[in-house]
């Protein structure tokens, strides 16, 4: 158990809908990362927050957004869902941001299925 | 741009035999390298990392990795594989370029199959 929690574990929804994925980092970690894992794209970085502020953006679609709250939990919002958004979404946390030595610890993921 | 490559989609090994999973990297500057393992329907579990120092890094579950700067490689090894080591293994490099803030760049993954 990494100490990173994600809810829900599974999510099934229809095209055009909006969903919210939630992540709680390890105790004491200030940095949260979101990754998407799909069969065709592999593991792709989406976005990073550090202590409530957005720090880096990767291959995140405009239909997707995220935020980190004062209690450091983070939410990833996916809207106008398309079939191609079906994937496993991981959250990871680390103690600091921009420090190469810090390990990112991953949550169990949320499997999103768009029908 | 920083990247990692895992040249083998799958590695097959008999239980008790040595296991090697290959990874090569391309970075500007000092590399920060990681190995993760993913079991079916589970998240990524951290195995080990290379930051600096000794080229042989020891990690969890009996795994180790050898950093080779001249060959830009970071191969994962286990002296004696177990059936329970069957999983998907990912090599990753920390992207320390400007504005990346340390995101991980993952390889495509290598499926390890250990047969009894």
PDB file of C-alpha atoms in Angstrom:
ATOM      1  CA  UNK A   1       0.000   0.000   0.000  1.00  0.00           C
ATOM      2  CA  UNK A   2       1.580   3.251  -1.205  1.00  0.00           C
ATOM      3  CA  UNK A   3      -0.508   5.503   1.019  1.00  0.00           C
ATOM      4  CA  UNK A   4      -2.065   7.248  -1.982  1.00  0.00           C
ATOM      5  CA  UNK A   5      -5.803   6.706  -2.258  1.00  0.00           C
ATOM      6  CA  UNK A   6      -8.026   7.159  -5.273  1.00  0.00           C
ATOM      7  CA  UNK A   7     -11.779   7.015  -5.631  1.00  0.00           C
ATOM      8  CA  UNK A   8     -13.737   5.580  -7.265  1.00  0.00           C
ATOM      9  CA  UNK A   9     -11.977   2.407  -8.385  1.00  0.00           C
ATOM     10  CA  UNK A  10     -14.229   1.991 -11.373  1.00  0.00           C
ATOM     11  CA  UNK A  11     -16.388   4.430 -13.264  1.00  0.00           C
ATOM     12  CA  UNK A  12     -18.699   3.618 -16.159  1.00  0.00           C
ATOM     13  CA  UNK A  13     -20.395   6.474 -17.937  1.00  0.00           C
ATOM     14  CA  UNK A  14     -21.712   7.568 -21.310  1.00  0.00           C
ATOM     15  CA  UNK A  15     -20.265   9.813 -23.985  1.00  0.00           C
ATOM     16  CA  UNK A  16     -20.812  13.492 -23.370  1.00  0.00           C
ATOM     17  CA  UNK A  17     -20.941  13.111 -19.608  1.00  0.00           C
ATOM     18  CA  UNK A  18     -18.715  14.655 -16.927  1.00  0.00           C
ATOM     19  CA  UNK A  19     -16.917  12.814 -14.139  1.00  0.00           C
ATOM     20  CA  UNK A  20     -14.672  13.685 -11.214  1.00  0.00           C
ATOM     21  CA  UNK A  21     -11.798  11.536 -10.017  1.00  0.00           C
ATOM     22  CA  UNK A  22     -10.457  12.071  -6.529  1.00  0.00           C
ATOM     23  CA  UNK A  23      -6.986  11.552  -5.079  1.00  0.00           C
ATOM     24  CA  UNK A  24      -5.575  11.852  -1.575  1.00  0.00           C
ATOM     25  CA  UNK A  25      -1.773  12.010  -1.439  1.00  0.00           C
ATOM     26  CA  UNK A  26       0.454  10.327   1.115  1.00  0.00           C
ATOM     27  CA  UNK A  27       0.557  12.054   4.448  1.00  0.00           C
ATOM     28  CA  UNK A  28       2.965  14.969   4.234  1.00  0.00           C
ATOM     29  CA  UNK A  29       3.326  14.967   0.446  1.00  0.00           C
ATOM     30  CA  UNK A  30       2.679  18.339  -1.156  1.00  0.00           C
ATOM     31  CA  UNK A  31       2.960  17.399  -4.811  1.00  0.00           C
ATOM     32  CA  UNK A  32       0.305  15.547  -6.793  1.00  0.00           C
ATOM     33  CA  UNK A  33       0.661  14.230 -10.331  1.00  0.00           C
ATOM     34  CA  UNK A  34      -2.013  12.808 -12.651  1.00  0.00           C
ATOM     35  CA  UNK A  35      -1.210  10.228 -15.316  1.00  0.00           C
ATOM     36  CA  UNK A  36      -3.320   8.456 -17.913  1.00  0.00           C
ATOM     37  CA  UNK A  37      -2.627   4.859 -18.949  1.00  0.00           C
ATOM     38  CA  UNK A  38      -4.140   3.578 -22.175  1.00  0.00           C
ATOM     39  CA  UNK A  39      -3.278   0.736 -24.501  1.00  0.00           C
ATOM     40  CA  UNK A  40      -2.351   2.969 -27.420  1.00  0.00           C
ATOM     41  CA  UNK A  41      -0.640   5.839 -25.586  1.00  0.00           C
ATOM     42  CA  UNK A  42       0.966   4.054 -22.660  1.00  0.00           C
ATOM     43  CA  UNK A  43       1.553   6.057 -19.482  1.00  0.00           C
ATOM     44  CA  UNK A  44       1.198   9.774 -20.131  1.00  0.00           C
ATOM     45  CA  UNK A  45       1.666  12.663 -17.722  1.00  0.00           C
ATOM     46  CA  UNK A  46      -1.344  14.963 -17.527  1.00  0.00           C
ATOM     47  CA  UNK A  47      -0.805  17.614 -14.892  1.00  0.00           C
ATOM     48  CA  UNK A  48       0.979  18.390 -11.630  1.00  0.00           C
ATOM     49  CA  UNK A  49       0.042  20.447  -8.590  1.00  0.00           C
ATOM     50  CA  UNK A  50       2.227  21.529  -5.713  1.00  0.00           C
ATOM     51  CA  UNK A  51       0.718  22.865  -2.512  1.00  0.00           C
ATOM     52  CA  UNK A  52      -2.389  24.017  -4.299  1.00  0.00           C
ATOM     53  CA  UNK A  53      -0.777  25.544  -7.359  1.00  0.00           C
ATOM     54  CA  UNK A  54      -0.529  24.130 -10.862  1.00  0.00           C
ATOM     55  CA  UNK A  55       3.129  23.515 -11.705  1.00  0.00           C
ATOM     56  CA  UNK A  56       3.303  21.579 -14.939  1.00  0.00           C
ATOM     57  CA  UNK A  57       1.036  20.513 -17.738  1.00  0.00           C
ATOM     58  CA  UNK A  58       1.499  17.599 -20.053  1.00  0.00           C
ATOM     59  CA  UNK A  59      -0.743  16.048 -22.662  1.00  0.00           C
ATOM     60  CA  UNK A  60      -3.952  17.157 -20.991  1.00  0.00           C
ATOM     61  CA  UNK A  61      -6.962  17.901 -23.143  1.00  0.00           C
ATOM     62  CA  UNK A  62      -8.844  21.178 -22.766  1.00  0.00           C
ATOM     63  CA  UNK A  63     -11.893  19.136 -21.727  1.00  0.00           C
ATOM     64  CA  UNK A  64      -9.925  18.006 -18.671  1.00  0.00           C
ATOM     65  CA  UNK A  65      -9.100  20.108 -15.643  1.00  0.00           C
ATOM     66  CA  UNK A  66      -7.762  19.554 -12.172  1.00  0.00           C
ATOM     67  CA  UNK A  67      -7.274  21.292  -8.881  1.00  0.00           C
ATOM     68  CA  UNK A  68      -5.626  20.718  -5.530  1.00  0.00           C
ATOM     69  CA  UNK A  69      -7.456  21.786  -2.416  1.00  0.00           C
ATOM     70  CA  UNK A  70      -6.121  23.271   0.850  1.00  0.00           C
ATOM     71  CA  UNK A  71      -6.189  19.832   2.473  1.00  0.00           C
ATOM     72  CA  UNK A  72      -3.956  18.722  -0.448  1.00  0.00           C
ATOM     73  CA  UNK A  73      -6.368  16.273  -2.000  1.00  0.00           C
ATOM     74  CA  UNK A  74      -6.765  16.652  -5.733  1.00  0.00           C
ATOM     75  CA  UNK A  75      -9.568  16.178  -8.215  1.00  0.00           C
ATOM     76  CA  UNK A  76      -9.378  15.531 -11.936  1.00  0.00           C
ATOM     77  CA  UNK A  77     -12.443  16.620 -13.867  1.00  0.00           C
ATOM     78  CA  UNK A  78     -13.160  15.079 -17.255  1.00  0.00           C
ATOM     79  CA  UNK A  79     -15.977  16.568 -19.324  1.00  0.00           C
ATOM     80  CA  UNK A  80     -17.649  15.968 -22.684  1.00  0.00           C
ATOM     81  CA  UNK A  81     -16.346  12.436 -22.468  1.00  0.00           C
ATOM     82  CA  UNK A  82     -15.481  10.508 -25.597  1.00  0.00           C
ATOM     83  CA  UNK A  83     -14.926   6.811 -26.154  1.00  0.00           C
ATOM     84  CA  UNK A  84     -11.199   7.453 -26.417  1.00  0.00           C
ATOM     85  CA  UNK A  85     -11.074   8.779 -22.867  1.00  0.00           C
ATOM     86  CA  UNK A  86     -11.544   5.265 -21.559  1.00  0.00           C
ATOM     87  CA  UNK A  87      -8.345   4.546 -19.640  1.00  0.00           C
ATOM     88  CA  UNK A  88      -6.790   3.980 -16.261  1.00  0.00           C
ATOM     89  CA  UNK A  89      -6.121   7.253 -14.469  1.00  0.00           C
ATOM     90  CA  UNK A  90      -3.404   7.308 -11.837  1.00  0.00           C
ATOM     91  CA  UNK A  91      -2.591   9.812  -9.194  1.00  0.00           C
ATOM     92  CA  UNK A  92       0.891   9.966  -7.689  1.00  0.00           C
ATOM     93  CA  UNK A  93       2.361  12.036  -4.914  1.00  0.00           C
ATOM     94  CA  UNK A  94       5.800  13.117  -3.806  1.00  0.00           C
ATOM     95  CA  UNK A  95       7.108  15.221  -0.987  1.00  0.00           C
ATOM     96  CA  UNK A  96       8.296  18.137  -3.066  1.00  0.00           C
ATOM     97  CA  UNK A  97       8.129  19.492  -6.593  1.00  0.00           C
ATOM     98  CA  UNK A  98      10.960  19.657  -9.061  1.00  0.00           C
ATOM     99  CA  UNK A  99      13.319  17.565  -6.981  1.00  0.00           C
ATOM    100  CA  UNK A 100      14.806  14.755  -9.018  1.00  0.00           C
ATOM    101  CA  UNK A 101      15.540  12.488  -6.105  1.00  0.00           C
ATOM    102  CA  UNK A 102      11.973  12.424  -4.813  1.00  0.00           C
ATOM    103  CA  UNK A 103      10.062   9.221  -5.446  1.00  0.00           C
ATOM    104  CA  UNK A 104       6.557   9.406  -6.833  1.00  0.00           C
ATOM    105  CA  UNK A 105       4.199   6.972  -5.142  1.00  0.00           C
ATOM    106  CA  UNK A 106       1.193   5.869  -7.137  1.00  0.00           C
ATOM    107  CA  UNK A 107      -2.356   5.189  -6.133  1.00  0.00           C
ATOM    108  CA  UNK A 108      -4.336   2.143  -7.304  1.00  0.00           C
ATOM    109  CA  UNK A 109      -5.935   4.085 -10.138  1.00  0.00           C
ATOM    110  CA  UNK A 110      -9.448   4.753 -11.388  1.00  0.00           C
ATOM    111  CA  UNK A 111     -10.579   2.754 -14.374  1.00  0.00           C
ATOM    112  CA  UNK A 112     -12.836   4.877 -16.543  1.00  0.00           C
ATOM    113  CA  UNK A 113     -15.030   3.245 -19.156  1.00  0.00           C
ATOM    114  CA  UNK A 114     -16.951   5.493 -21.541  1.00  0.00           C
ATOM    115  CA  UNK A 115     -19.780   3.760 -23.409  1.00  0.00           C
TER     116      UNK A 115
ATOM    117  CA  UNK B   1      13.834  15.809 -24.982  1.00  0.00           C
ATOM    118  CA  UNK B   2      14.298  13.177 -22.332  1.00  0.00           C
ATOM    119  CA  UNK B   3      13.120   9.664 -23.025  1.00  0.00           C
ATOM    120  CA  UNK B   4      13.431   6.022 -22.091  1.00  0.00           C
ATOM    121  CA  UNK B   5      13.199   2.934 -24.243  1.00  0.00           C
ATOM    122  CA  UNK B   6      12.349  -0.594 -23.256  1.00  0.00           C
ATOM    123  CA  UNK B   7      13.331  -2.661 -26.287  1.00  0.00           C
ATOM    124  CA  UNK B   8      11.485  -5.841 -25.292  1.00  0.00           C
ATOM    125  CA  UNK B   9       7.698  -6.066 -25.184  1.00  0.00           C
ATOM    126  CA  UNK B  10       7.919  -9.347 -23.288  1.00  0.00           C
ATOM    127  CA  UNK B  11      10.526 -11.342 -21.438  1.00  0.00           C
ATOM    128  CA  UNK B  12      10.021 -15.016 -20.738  1.00  0.00           C
ATOM    129  CA  UNK B  13      12.042 -16.762 -18.069  1.00  0.00           C
ATOM    130  CA  UNK B  14      11.828 -20.008 -16.130  1.00  0.00           C
ATOM    131  CA  UNK B  15      11.427 -19.853 -12.382  1.00  0.00           C
ATOM    132  CA  UNK B  16      14.800 -19.892 -10.653  1.00  0.00           C
ATOM    133  CA  UNK B  17      16.627 -18.405 -13.633  1.00  0.00           C
ATOM    134  CA  UNK B  18      18.088 -14.892 -13.733  1.00  0.00           C
ATOM    135  CA  UNK B  19      15.758 -12.153 -14.936  1.00  0.00           C
ATOM    136  CA  UNK B  20      16.862  -9.059 -16.834  1.00  0.00           C
ATOM    137  CA  UNK B  21      14.611  -6.291 -18.111  1.00  0.00           C
ATOM    138  CA  UNK B  22      16.331  -3.769 -20.345  1.00  0.00           C
ATOM    139  CA  UNK B  23      16.056   0.004 -20.331  1.00  0.00           C
ATOM    140  CA  UNK B  24      18.007   2.687 -22.145  1.00  0.00           C
ATOM    141  CA  UNK B  25      17.638   6.391 -21.615  1.00  0.00           C
ATOM    142  CA  UNK B  26      18.326   9.721 -23.238  1.00  0.00           C
ATOM    143  CA  UNK B  27      18.679  12.796 -21.052  1.00  0.00           C
ATOM    144  CA  UNK B  28      20.443  16.103 -20.960  1.00  0.00           C
ATOM    145  CA  UNK B  29      22.262  16.406 -17.677  1.00  0.00           C
ATOM    146  CA  UNK B  30      22.298  13.935 -14.810  1.00  0.00           C
ATOM    147  CA  UNK B  31      19.700  11.194 -15.060  1.00  0.00           C
ATOM    148  CA  UNK B  32      17.229  10.321 -12.330  1.00  0.00           C
ATOM    149  CA  UNK B  33      16.012   6.816 -13.194  1.00  0.00           C
ATOM    150  CA  UNK B  34      13.255   4.694 -11.710  1.00  0.00           C
ATOM    151  CA  UNK B  35      11.755   1.230 -12.021  1.00  0.00           C
ATOM    152  CA  UNK B  36       8.119   0.485 -11.248  1.00  0.00           C
ATOM    153  CA  UNK B  37       6.119  -2.734 -11.413  1.00  0.00           C
ATOM    154  CA  UNK B  38       2.420  -3.076 -12.186  1.00  0.00           C
ATOM    155  CA  UNK B  39       0.472  -6.193 -11.255  1.00  0.00           C
ATOM    156  CA  UNK B  40      -2.898  -6.856 -12.927  1.00  0.00           C
ATOM    157  CA  UNK B  41      -5.586  -4.444 -11.760  1.00  0.00           C
ATOM    158  CA  UNK B  42      -3.140  -2.712  -9.442  1.00  0.00           C
ATOM    159  CA  UNK B  43      -1.307   0.576  -9.377  1.00  0.00           C
ATOM    160  CA  UNK B  44       2.377   1.096 -10.043  1.00  0.00           C
ATOM    161  CA  UNK B  45       4.655  -0.006  -7.243  1.00  0.00           C
ATOM    162  CA  UNK B  46       8.045   1.628  -6.794  1.00  0.00           C
ATOM    163  CA  UNK B  47      10.961  -0.812  -6.989  1.00  0.00           C
ATOM    164  CA  UNK B  48      14.127   1.282  -6.987  1.00  0.00           C
ATOM    165  CA  UNK B  49      15.798   4.431  -8.232  1.00  0.00           C
ATOM    166  CA  UNK B  50      19.177   5.747  -9.313  1.00  0.00           C
ATOM    167  CA  UNK B  51      20.066   9.260  -8.292  1.00  0.00           C
ATOM    168  CA  UNK B  52      23.820   9.287  -7.923  1.00  0.00           C
ATOM    169  CA  UNK B  53      26.620   7.213  -6.440  1.00  0.00           C
ATOM    170  CA  UNK B  54      26.962   3.450  -6.659  1.00  0.00           C
ATOM    171  CA  UNK B  55      26.079   2.106 -10.100  1.00  0.00           C
ATOM    172  CA  UNK B  56      24.403  -0.969  -8.593  1.00  0.00           C
ATOM    173  CA  UNK B  57      21.147  -0.048  -6.942  1.00  0.00           C
ATOM    174  CA  UNK B  58      19.292  -2.472  -4.699  1.00  0.00           C
ATOM    175  CA  UNK B  59      15.540  -2.305  -4.383  1.00  0.00           C
ATOM    176  CA  UNK B  60      12.452  -4.111  -3.190  1.00  0.00           C
ATOM    177  CA  UNK B  61      11.610  -7.819  -3.575  1.00  0.00           C
ATOM    178  CA  UNK B  62      15.206  -8.816  -4.404  1.00  0.00           C
ATOM    179  CA  UNK B  63      15.467  -6.613  -7.487  1.00  0.00           C
ATOM    180  CA  UNK B  64      18.507  -4.566  -8.381  1.00  0.00           C
ATOM    181  CA  UNK B  65      19.470  -2.373 -11.307  1.00  0.00           C
ATOM    182  CA  UNK B  66      22.752  -1.497 -12.898  1.00  0.00           C
ATOM    183  CA  UNK B  67      23.367   2.038 -14.101  1.00  0.00           C
ATOM    184  CA  UNK B  68      25.784   2.275 -17.024  1.00  0.00           C
ATOM    185  CA  UNK B  69      26.535   5.810 -18.091  1.00  0.00           C
ATOM    186  CA  UNK B  70      28.601   4.934 -21.167  1.00  0.00           C
ATOM    187  CA  UNK B  71      25.843   2.707 -22.535  1.00  0.00           C
ATOM    188  CA  UNK B  72      23.050   4.953 -21.213  1.00  0.00           C
ATOM    189  CA  UNK B  73      21.356   1.912 -19.750  1.00  0.00           C
ATOM    190  CA  UNK B  74      19.581   1.064 -16.523  1.00  0.00           C
ATOM    191  CA  UNK B  75      18.740  -2.631 -16.684  1.00  0.00           C
ATOM    192  CA  UNK B  76      16.638  -4.276 -13.988  1.00  0.00           C
ATOM    193  CA  UNK B  77      17.848  -7.618 -12.664  1.00  0.00           C
ATOM    194  CA  UNK B  78      16.877 -10.364 -10.313  1.00  0.00           C
ATOM    195  CA  UNK B  79      19.197 -13.325  -9.690  1.00  0.00           C
ATOM    196  CA  UNK B  80      16.427 -15.909  -9.326  1.00  0.00           C
ATOM    197  CA  UNK B  81      12.973 -15.198 -10.740  1.00  0.00           C
ATOM    198  CA  UNK B  82       9.734 -16.268  -9.051  1.00  0.00           C
ATOM    199  CA  UNK B  83       6.391 -16.997 -10.679  1.00  0.00           C
ATOM    200  CA  UNK B  84       5.022 -14.123  -8.581  1.00  0.00           C
ATOM    201  CA  UNK B  85       7.380 -11.727 -10.422  1.00  0.00           C
ATOM    202  CA  UNK B  86       5.163 -12.043 -13.501  1.00  0.00           C
ATOM    203  CA  UNK B  87       3.965  -8.487 -14.088  1.00  0.00           C
ATOM    204  CA  UNK B  88       4.415  -5.388 -16.236  1.00  0.00           C
ATOM    205  CA  UNK B  89       7.630  -3.473 -15.570  1.00  0.00           C
ATOM    206  CA  UNK B  90       8.182   0.190 -16.362  1.00  0.00           C
ATOM    207  CA  UNK B  91      11.402   2.150 -16.568  1.00  0.00           C
ATOM    208  CA  UNK B  92      11.063   5.909 -16.083  1.00  0.00           C
ATOM    209  CA  UNK B  93      13.263   8.983 -16.213  1.00  0.00           C
ATOM    210  CA  UNK B  94      12.641  12.146 -14.294  1.00  0.00           C
ATOM    211  CA  UNK B  95      12.211  15.061 -16.652  1.00  0.00           C
ATOM    212  CA  UNK B  96      14.220  17.878 -15.102  1.00  0.00           C
ATOM    213  CA  UNK B  97      14.005  20.240 -18.044  1.00  0.00           C
ATOM    214  CA  UNK B  98      12.631  23.727 -17.589  1.00  0.00           C
ATOM    215  CA  UNK B  99       8.969  23.848 -16.608  1.00  0.00           C
ATOM    216  CA  UNK B 100       8.630  20.096 -16.307  1.00  0.00           C
ATOM    217  CA  UNK B 101       8.827  20.164 -12.508  1.00  0.00           C
ATOM    218  CA  UNK B 102       9.998  16.617 -12.307  1.00  0.00           C
ATOM    219  CA  UNK B 103       7.312  14.670 -14.142  1.00  0.00           C
ATOM    220  CA  UNK B 104       8.127  11.056 -14.996  1.00  0.00           C
ATOM    221  CA  UNK B 105       8.651   9.969 -18.576  1.00  0.00           C
ATOM    222  CA  UNK B 106       7.808   6.269 -18.843  1.00  0.00           C
ATOM    223  CA  UNK B 107       8.932   3.582 -21.224  1.00  0.00           C
ATOM    224  CA  UNK B 108       6.361   1.443 -22.997  1.00  0.00           C
ATOM    225  CA  UNK B 109       6.670  -1.318 -20.430  1.00  0.00           C
ATOM    226  CA  UNK B 110       7.950  -4.890 -20.540  1.00  0.00           C
ATOM    227  CA  UNK B 111       5.700  -7.817 -19.698  1.00  0.00           C
ATOM    228  CA  UNK B 112       7.595 -10.407 -17.671  1.00  0.00           C
ATOM    229  CA  UNK B 113       6.316 -13.975 -17.725  1.00  0.00           C
ATOM    230  CA  UNK B 114       7.904 -16.422 -15.310  1.00  0.00           C
ATOM    231  CA  UNK B 115       6.983 -20.049 -15.917  1.00  0.00           C
ATOM    232  CA  UNK B 116       7.139 -22.745 -13.242  1.00  0.00           C
TER     233      UNK B 116
END
